[in-house]
PDB file of C-alpha atoms in Angstrom:
ATOM      1  CA  ASP A  25       0.918  20.373 -16.478  1.00  0.00           C
ATOM      2  CA  GLN A  26      -1.263  21.097 -13.483  1.00  0.00           C
ATOM      3  CA  GLN A  27      -3.671  23.905 -14.246  1.00  0.00           C
ATOM      4  CA  VAL A  28      -5.155  23.760 -10.744  1.00  0.00           C
ATOM      5  CA  LYS A  29      -2.840  23.390  -7.788  1.00  0.00           C
ATOM      6  CA  GLN A  30      -3.409  22.762  -4.128  1.00  0.00           C
ATOM      7  CA  ASN A  31       0.054  22.960  -2.694  1.00  0.00           C
ATOM      8  CA  SER A  32      -0.793  21.760   0.789  1.00  0.00           C
ATOM      9  CA  PRO A  33      -1.519  18.034   0.743  1.00  0.00           C
ATOM     10  CA  SER A  34      -2.712  18.183   4.339  1.00  0.00           C
ATOM     11  CA  LEU A  35      -3.784  20.626   7.028  1.00  0.00           C
ATOM     12  CA  SER A  36      -4.540  20.156  10.727  1.00  0.00           C
ATOM     13  CA  VAL A  37      -6.647  22.636  12.666  1.00  0.00           C
ATOM     14  CA  GLN A  38      -8.030  22.729  16.179  1.00  0.00           C
ATOM     15  CA  GLU A  39     -11.803  22.501  16.564  1.00  0.00           C
ATOM     16  CA  GLY A  40     -13.391  25.945  16.707  1.00  0.00           C
ATOM     17  CA  ARG A  41     -10.543  27.647  14.854  1.00  0.00           C
ATOM     18  CA  ILE A  42     -10.478  28.785  11.244  1.00  0.00           C
ATOM     19  CA  SER A  43      -9.430  26.424   8.442  1.00  0.00           C
ATOM     20  CA  ILE A  44      -7.996  28.041   5.328  1.00  0.00           C
ATOM     21  CA  LEU A  45      -7.531  25.915   2.248  1.00  0.00           C
ATOM     22  CA  ASN A  46      -5.736  27.398  -0.709  1.00  0.00           C
ATOM     23  CA  CYS A  47      -5.922  26.830  -4.446  1.00  0.00           C
ATOM     24  CA  ASP A  48      -3.951  28.367  -7.319  1.00  0.00           C
ATOM     25  CA  TYR A  49      -4.664  28.162 -11.014  1.00  0.00           C
ATOM     26  CA  THR A  50      -2.637  28.949 -14.096  1.00  0.00           C
ATOM     27  CA  ASN A  51      -5.253  29.324 -16.824  1.00  0.00           C
ATOM     28  CA  SER A  52      -6.528  32.912 -16.913  1.00  0.00           C
ATOM     29  CA  MET A  53      -9.526  31.730 -18.960  1.00  0.00           C
ATOM     30  CA  PHE A  54     -11.010  29.967 -15.942  1.00  0.00           C
ATOM     31  CA  ASP A  55     -14.012  31.902 -14.694  1.00  0.00           C
ATOM     32  CA  TYR A  56     -15.943  29.527 -12.487  1.00  0.00           C
ATOM     33  CA  PHE A  57     -14.605  27.760  -9.433  1.00  0.00           C
ATOM     34  CA  LEU A  58     -15.954  25.192  -7.035  1.00  0.00           C
ATOM     35  CA  TRP A  59     -14.948  23.449  -3.854  1.00  0.00           C
ATOM     36  CA  TYR A  60     -15.840  19.848  -3.257  1.00  0.00           C
ATOM     37  CA  LYS A  61     -15.531  17.832  -0.070  1.00  0.00           C
ATOM     38  CA  LYS A  62     -14.822  14.128  -0.097  1.00  0.00           C
ATOM     39  CA  TYR A  63     -15.089  11.563   2.678  1.00  0.00           C
ATOM     40  CA  PRO A  64     -13.338   8.169   2.349  1.00  0.00           C
ATOM     41  CA  ALA A  65     -15.153   5.666   0.125  1.00  0.00           C
ATOM     42  CA  GLU A  66     -17.607   8.323  -1.056  1.00  0.00           C
ATOM     43  CA  GLY A  67     -17.805  10.556  -4.099  1.00  0.00           C
ATOM     44  CA  PRO A  68     -16.993  14.274  -3.869  1.00  0.00           C
ATOM     45  CA  THR A  69     -19.895  16.451  -2.746  1.00  0.00           C
ATOM     46  CA  PHE A  70     -20.369  20.040  -3.820  1.00  0.00           C
ATOM     47  CA  LEU A  71     -19.632  22.608  -1.138  1.00  0.00           C
ATOM     48  CA  ILE A  72     -19.550  26.109  -2.566  1.00  0.00           C
ATOM     49  CA  SER A  73     -18.820  27.902  -5.836  1.00  0.00           C
ATOM     50  CA  ILE A  74     -17.810  31.317  -7.084  1.00  0.00           C
ATOM     51  CA  SER A  75     -17.835  32.935 -10.492  1.00  0.00           C
ATOM     52  CA  SER A  76     -15.204  35.377 -11.632  1.00  0.00           C
ATOM     53  CA  ILE A  77     -17.582  38.325 -11.429  1.00  0.00           C
ATOM     54  CA  LYS A  78     -17.412  38.045  -7.629  1.00  0.00           C
ATOM     55  CA  ASP A  79     -14.541  38.047  -5.177  1.00  0.00           C
ATOM     56  CA  LYS A  80     -16.373  36.447  -2.276  1.00  0.00           C
ATOM     57  CA  ASN A  81     -19.185  33.992  -1.732  1.00  0.00           C
ATOM     58  CA  GLU A  82     -20.463  32.895   1.636  1.00  0.00           C
ATOM     59  CA  ASP A  83     -22.612  29.975   2.718  1.00  0.00           C
ATOM     60  CA  GLY A  84     -22.929  29.441   6.440  1.00  0.00           C
ATOM     61  CA  ARG A  85     -19.561  28.516   7.884  1.00  0.00           C
ATOM     62  CA  PHE A  86     -17.971  28.362   4.428  1.00  0.00           C
ATOM     63  CA  THR A  87     -16.609  31.352   2.534  1.00  0.00           C
ATOM     64  CA  VAL A  88     -14.701  31.277  -0.734  1.00  0.00           C
ATOM     65  CA  PHE A  89     -12.484  34.194  -1.722  1.00  0.00           C
ATOM     66  CA  LEU A  90     -11.270  34.758  -5.270  1.00  0.00           C
ATOM     67  CA  ASN A  91      -8.266  36.899  -6.204  1.00  0.00           C
ATOM     68  CA  LYS A  92      -8.275  36.956  -9.994  1.00  0.00           C
ATOM     69  CA  SER A  93      -5.097  38.974 -10.370  1.00  0.00           C
ATOM     70  CA  ALA A  94      -3.199  36.452  -8.281  1.00  0.00           C
ATOM     71  CA  LYS A  95      -5.100  33.499  -9.787  1.00  0.00           C
ATOM     72  CA  HIS A  96      -5.758  32.331  -6.278  1.00  0.00           C
ATOM     73  CA  LEU A  97      -8.777  31.236  -4.331  1.00  0.00           C
ATOM     74  CA  SER A  98      -9.225  30.120  -0.782  1.00  0.00           C
ATOM     75  CA  LEU A  99     -11.866  28.366   1.255  1.00  0.00           C
ATOM     76  CA  HIS A 100     -12.396  29.506   4.838  1.00  0.00           C
ATOM     77  CA  ILE A 101     -14.245  27.335   7.310  1.00  0.00           C
ATOM     78  CA  VAL A 102     -15.228  29.071  10.532  1.00  0.00           C
ATOM     79  CA  PRO A 103     -15.578  27.583  13.065  1.00  0.00           C
ATOM     80  CA  SER A 104     -14.026  24.266  12.088  1.00  0.00           C
ATOM     81  CA  GLN A 105     -15.764  21.146  13.321  1.00  0.00           C
ATOM     82  CA  PRO A 106     -14.528  17.530  13.523  1.00  0.00           C
ATOM     83  CA  GLY A 107     -17.102  16.583  10.856  1.00  0.00           C
ATOM     84  CA  ASP A 108     -15.272  18.880   8.450  1.00  0.00           C
ATOM     85  CA  SER A 109     -12.357  16.422   8.376  1.00  0.00           C
ATOM     86  CA  ALA A 110     -12.215  15.321   4.747  1.00  0.00           C
ATOM     87  CA  VAL A 111     -10.324  15.887   1.507  1.00  0.00           C
ATOM     88  CA  TYR A 112     -11.179  19.188  -0.161  1.00  0.00           C
ATOM     89  CA  PHE A 113     -10.881  19.550  -3.924  1.00  0.00           C
ATOM     90  CA  CYS A 114     -10.717  22.817  -5.781  1.00  0.00           C
ATOM     91  CA  ALA A 115     -12.052  22.771  -9.368  1.00  0.00           C
ATOM     92  CA  ALA A 116     -12.059  25.335 -12.150  1.00  0.00           C
ATOM     93  CA  SER A 117     -13.783  25.760 -15.470  1.00  0.00           C
ATOM     94  CA  LYS A 118     -14.103  28.055 -18.469  1.00  0.00           C
ATOM     95  CA  GLY A 119     -17.487  29.491 -19.428  1.00  0.00           C
ATOM     96  CA  PRO A 120     -19.843  29.834 -21.137  1.00  0.00           C
ATOM     97  CA  PHE A 121     -21.723  26.897 -19.786  1.00  0.00           C
ATOM     98  CA  LYS A 122     -23.472  24.801 -22.282  1.00  0.00           C
ATOM     99  CA  ASN A 123     -24.515  21.200 -22.074  1.00  0.00           C
ATOM    100  CA  GLY A 124     -22.215  20.326 -19.239  1.00  0.00           C
ATOM    101  CA  GLN A 125     -18.808  21.552 -18.367  1.00  0.00           C
ATOM    102  CA  ASN A 126     -15.233  20.350 -18.253  1.00  0.00           C
ATOM    103  CA  PHE A 127     -13.925  20.996 -14.760  1.00  0.00           C
ATOM    104  CA  VAL A 128     -10.235  20.723 -13.958  1.00  0.00           C
ATOM    105  CA  PHE A 129      -9.611  19.476 -10.449  1.00  0.00           C
ATOM    106  CA  GLY A 130      -6.736  20.052  -8.087  1.00  0.00           C
ATOM    107  CA  PRO A 131      -5.125  17.137  -6.200  1.00  0.00           C
ATOM    108  CA  GLY A 132      -6.953  17.880  -2.962  1.00  0.00           C
ATOM    109  CA  THR A 133      -6.016  18.907   0.566  1.00  0.00           C
ATOM    110  CA  ARG A 134      -6.734  16.614   3.479  1.00  0.00           C
ATOM    111  CA  LEU A 135      -8.161  18.598   6.379  1.00  0.00           C
ATOM    112  CA  SER A 136      -8.065  17.158   9.877  1.00  0.00           C
ATOM    113  CA  VAL A 137      -9.997  19.001  12.558  1.00  0.00           C
ATOM    114  CA  LEU A 138      -8.755  17.978  15.963  1.00  0.00           C
ATOM    115  CA  PRO A 139     -11.156  17.933  18.922  1.00  0.00           C
TER     116      PRO A 139
ATOM    117  CA  ASP B  15     -32.654   8.328  -2.107  1.00  0.00           C
ATOM    118  CA  THR B  16     -29.379   7.838  -3.902  1.00  0.00           C
ATOM    119  CA  ALA B  17     -28.872  10.599  -6.446  1.00  0.00           C
ATOM    120  CA  VAL B  18     -25.989   9.109  -8.453  1.00  0.00           C
ATOM    121  CA  SER B  19     -25.299   5.407  -8.038  1.00  0.00           C
ATOM    122  CA  GLN B  20     -22.563   3.202  -9.453  1.00  0.00           C
ATOM    123  CA  THR B  21     -22.148  -0.550  -9.586  1.00  0.00           C
ATOM    124  CA  PRO B  22     -20.044  -2.330  -8.651  1.00  0.00           C
ATOM    125  CA  LYS B  23     -18.327  -0.495  -5.812  1.00  0.00           C
ATOM    126  CA  TYR B  24     -15.272  -2.718  -6.072  1.00  0.00           C
ATOM    127  CA  LEU B  25     -14.018  -4.610  -9.105  1.00  0.00           C
ATOM    128  CA  VAL B  26     -10.984  -6.893  -9.101  1.00  0.00           C
ATOM    129  CA  THR B  27     -10.076  -8.535 -12.374  1.00  0.00           C
ATOM    130  CA  GLN B  28      -7.233  -9.990 -14.401  1.00  0.00           C
ATOM    131  CA  MET B  29      -5.289  -8.176 -17.077  1.00  0.00           C
ATOM    132  CA  GLY B  30      -6.796  -8.640 -20.517  1.00  0.00           C
ATOM    133  CA  ASN B  31     -10.387  -9.025 -19.322  1.00  0.00           C
ATOM    134  CA  ASP B  32     -13.323  -6.853 -20.413  1.00  0.00           C
ATOM    135  CA  LYS B  33     -15.446  -5.224 -17.716  1.00  0.00           C
ATOM    136  CA  SER B  34     -18.265  -2.710 -17.358  1.00  0.00           C
ATOM    137  CA  ILE B  35     -19.188  -0.183 -14.706  1.00  0.00           C
ATOM    138  CA  LYS B  36     -22.751   1.077 -14.548  1.00  0.00           C
ATOM    139  CA  CYS B  37     -23.986   4.499 -13.508  1.00  0.00           C
ATOM    140  CA  GLU B  38     -27.482   5.789 -12.931  1.00  0.00           C
ATOM    141  CA  GLN B  39     -28.774   9.184 -11.790  1.00  0.00           C
ATOM    142  CA  ASN B  40     -32.272   9.993 -10.584  1.00  0.00           C
ATOM    143  CA  LEU B  41     -31.818  13.760 -10.546  1.00  0.00           C
ATOM    144  CA  GLY B  42     -33.300  14.339 -13.974  1.00  0.00           C
ATOM    145  CA  HIS B  43     -30.027  15.836 -15.186  1.00  0.00           C
ATOM    146  CA  ASP B  44     -29.210  16.048 -18.862  1.00  0.00           C
ATOM    147  CA  THR B  45     -25.456  15.622 -18.582  1.00  0.00           C
ATOM    148  CA  MET B  46     -23.385  12.762 -17.207  1.00  0.00           C
ATOM    149  CA  TYR B  47     -19.643  12.281 -16.839  1.00  0.00           C
ATOM    150  CA  TRP B  48     -16.982   9.725 -16.139  1.00  0.00           C
ATOM    151  CA  TYR B  49     -13.895  10.724 -14.151  1.00  0.00           C
ATOM    152  CA  LYS B  50     -10.785   8.744 -13.270  1.00  0.00           C
ATOM    153  CA  GLN B  51      -8.972   9.353  -9.997  1.00  0.00           C
ATOM    154  CA  ASP B  52      -5.440   8.134 -10.423  1.00  0.00           C
ATOM    155  CA  SER B  53      -2.851   7.077  -7.856  1.00  0.00           C
ATOM    156  CA  LYS B  54      -1.868  10.713  -7.349  1.00  0.00           C
ATOM    157  CA  LYS B  55      -5.489  11.482  -6.445  1.00  0.00           C
ATOM    158  CA  PHE B  56      -6.128  13.769  -9.420  1.00  0.00           C
ATOM    159  CA  LEU B  57      -9.695  13.646 -10.707  1.00  0.00           C
ATOM    160  CA  LYS B  58      -9.542  13.763 -14.493  1.00  0.00           C
ATOM    161  CA  ILE B  59     -12.511  13.876 -16.794  1.00  0.00           C
ATOM    162  CA  MET B  60     -12.773  11.092 -19.339  1.00  0.00           C
ATOM    163  CA  PHE B  61     -16.146  11.546 -21.024  1.00  0.00           C
ATOM    164  CA  SER B  62     -19.225  13.698 -20.895  1.00  0.00           C
ATOM    165  CA  TYR B  63     -22.619  12.936 -22.403  1.00  0.00           C
ATOM    166  CA  ASN B  64     -25.557  15.280 -22.819  1.00  0.00           C
ATOM    167  CA  ASN B  65     -28.909  13.733 -23.621  1.00  0.00           C
ATOM    168  CA  LYS B  66     -27.171  10.567 -24.771  1.00  0.00           C
ATOM    169  CA  GLU B  67     -24.763  12.439 -27.048  1.00  0.00           C
ATOM    170  CA  LEU B  68     -21.023  12.509 -26.517  1.00  0.00           C
ATOM    171  CA  ILE B  69     -19.761  16.020 -25.726  1.00  0.00           C
ATOM    172  CA  ILE B  70     -16.379  15.626 -24.090  1.00  0.00           C
ATOM    173  CA  ASN B  71     -13.971  12.894 -25.018  1.00  0.00           C
ATOM    174  CA  GLU B  72     -10.608  13.518 -23.453  1.00  0.00           C
ATOM    175  CA  THR B  73      -7.497  11.666 -24.459  1.00  0.00           C
ATOM    176  CA  VAL B  74      -8.549   8.227 -23.336  1.00  0.00           C
ATOM    177  CA  PRO B  75      -7.519   4.910 -24.940  1.00  0.00           C
ATOM    178  CA  ASN B  76     -10.189   3.589 -27.248  1.00  0.00           C
ATOM    179  CA  ARG B  77     -10.364   0.511 -25.024  1.00  0.00           C
ATOM    180  CA  PHE B  78     -12.702   2.707 -22.957  1.00  0.00           C
ATOM    181  CA  SER B  79     -16.145   3.039 -24.471  1.00  0.00           C
ATOM    182  CA  PRO B  80     -18.994   4.887 -22.771  1.00  0.00           C
ATOM    183  CA  LYS B  81     -22.558   3.948 -23.561  1.00  0.00           C
ATOM    184  CA  SER B  82     -25.643   5.976 -22.711  1.00  0.00           C
ATOM    185  CA  PRO B  83     -28.870   4.027 -23.294  1.00  0.00           C
ATOM    186  CA  ASP B  84     -30.880   6.968 -21.924  1.00  0.00           C
ATOM    187  CA  LYS B  85     -30.096  10.243 -20.220  1.00  0.00           C
ATOM    188  CA  ALA B  86     -30.315   8.679 -16.752  1.00  0.00           C
ATOM    189  CA  HIS B  87     -27.630   6.082 -17.455  1.00  0.00           C
ATOM    190  CA  LEU B  88     -24.019   6.256 -18.547  1.00  0.00           C
ATOM    191  CA  ASN B  89     -22.095   2.993 -18.497  1.00  0.00           C
ATOM    192  CA  LEU B  90     -18.372   2.556 -18.999  1.00  0.00           C
ATOM    193  CA  HIS B  91     -17.053  -0.482 -20.794  1.00  0.00           C
ATOM    194  CA  ILE B  92     -13.344  -1.260 -20.713  1.00  0.00           C
ATOM    195  CA  ASN B  93     -11.761  -3.780 -23.070  1.00  0.00           C
ATOM    196  CA  SER B  94      -8.460  -5.582 -22.604  1.00  0.00           C
ATOM    197  CA  LEU B  95      -7.826  -4.215 -19.132  1.00  0.00           C
ATOM    198  CA  GLU B  96      -4.281  -3.166 -18.296  1.00  0.00           C
ATOM    199  CA  LEU B  97      -2.483  -2.713 -14.981  1.00  0.00           C
ATOM    200  CA  GLY B  98      -2.499   1.062 -15.465  1.00  0.00           C
ATOM    201  CA  ASP B  99      -6.290   1.075 -15.564  1.00  0.00           C
ATOM    202  CA  SER B 100      -6.343   0.456 -11.813  1.00  0.00           C
ATOM    203  CA  ALA B 101      -7.960   3.531 -10.291  1.00  0.00           C
ATOM    204  CA  VAL B 102     -11.169   4.813  -8.794  1.00  0.00           C
ATOM    205  CA  TYR B 103     -13.746   5.736 -11.419  1.00  0.00           C
ATOM    206  CA  PHE B 104     -16.394   8.306 -10.562  1.00  0.00           C
ATOM    207  CA  CYS B 105     -19.594   8.956 -12.398  1.00  0.00           C
ATOM    208  CA  ALA B 106     -21.218  12.389 -12.110  1.00  0.00           C
ATOM    209  CA  SER B 107     -24.221  14.255 -13.429  1.00  0.00           C
ATOM    210  CA  SER B 108     -25.135  17.902 -13.789  1.00  0.00           C
ATOM    211  CA  GLN B 109     -27.690  20.297 -15.169  1.00  0.00           C
ATOM    212  CA  VAL B 110     -26.880  23.768 -16.445  1.00  0.00           C
ATOM    213  CA  ARG B 111     -29.244  26.054 -14.601  1.00  0.00           C
ATOM    214  CA  GLY B 112     -29.964  29.621 -13.672  1.00  0.00           C
ATOM    215  CA  ARG B 113     -29.288  32.987 -15.224  1.00  0.00           C
ATOM    216  CA  ASP B 114     -25.613  32.567 -14.479  1.00  0.00           C
ATOM    217  CA  LYS B 115     -25.791  29.137 -16.092  1.00  0.00           C
ATOM    218  CA  THR B 116     -23.828  27.640 -13.257  1.00  0.00           C
ATOM    219  CA  ASP B 117     -23.232  23.943 -13.309  1.00  0.00           C
ATOM    220  CA  THR B 118     -22.708  21.795 -10.228  1.00  0.00           C
ATOM    221  CA  GLN B 119     -21.713  18.195 -10.697  1.00  0.00           C
ATOM    222  CA  TYR B 120     -23.072  15.519  -8.395  1.00  0.00           C
ATOM    223  CA  PHE B 121     -20.811  12.514  -7.978  1.00  0.00           C
ATOM    224  CA  GLY B 122     -21.438   8.855  -7.417  1.00  0.00           C
ATOM    225  CA  PRO B 123     -19.591   6.929  -4.682  1.00  0.00           C
ATOM    226  CA  GLY B 124     -16.912   5.633  -7.043  1.00  0.00           C
ATOM    227  CA  THR B 125     -15.851   2.213  -8.315  1.00  0.00           C
ATOM    228  CA  ARG B 126     -12.437   1.016  -7.253  1.00  0.00           C
ATOM    229  CA  LEU B 127     -11.012  -1.022 -10.108  1.00  0.00           C
ATOM    230  CA  THR B 128      -8.001  -3.229  -9.428  1.00  0.00           C
ATOM    231  CA  VAL B 129      -6.349  -4.976 -12.350  1.00  0.00           C
ATOM    232  CA  LEU B 130      -4.052  -7.865 -11.396  1.00  0.00           C
TER     233      LEU B 130
END
C-alpha cells in the first residue's frame, strides 16, 4: 500500500526549460512534505520542504506547490540545468515533530536534463 | 567534512553470515535512522534512535539489531543473512528545530549489501 506515489518513473527535459515532478499521497494526516535529490552512489540530499499550512515554497530555482484537497504536490525546477539530472524523491510525514520523524518516501522520478 | 558517513560502502557476503554496518554523524544531531532501499527503489525506514534510545522500530525481522553506543553513532548488525536482505542501506540523522519544528534528514552515502 503506497502512501506516497510518484507515478512517473522518469522525465526528460531540455536544458533551460521547466521540469515538473509530481507526487501524490493518500494519507490525509500527512502535513509535512520534502523533496530529496539523489545522485548515483550517493545518499539522498535534502532539496526543499513545505508544511501543510502553506501552498507554495520557493528556494532559488526550486518551487514546491502543495494542493491539500487533491493530496498532490509538485516540484518545479526553472530553468533546468544538466546538473539537475538525478532521481528525485518525494517524502511525507505526520506532525507533530518530536524526537525525529517517520517519513514515508515515494519510489522516485529520474530526471534527465538534456543539453 | 563528511556529515553522515557509513562503512563499508559495499558488502558482499554469503547467506547465513553475520555482518555489521557502521554509521557516524558529525552534525551534532540527536536522532539517527536506518533505511532500506529495496529492489523497487523504495526507501523504507527500519529504525530510529534519539539520544541512544529506540523510537521507531518498523516491522523488521529480529535478525536486524541496531546499536547506538552514543548519539553520534548508530550501527546495524544483521544475523543469519538471507538473500532477501540484499539492498542498499542508508543511515540518516536529523534534529528537530525551529518554531515549526521541522525536521530534515541528512543521509549517508549508503551501503550496498549483496547476499550470495
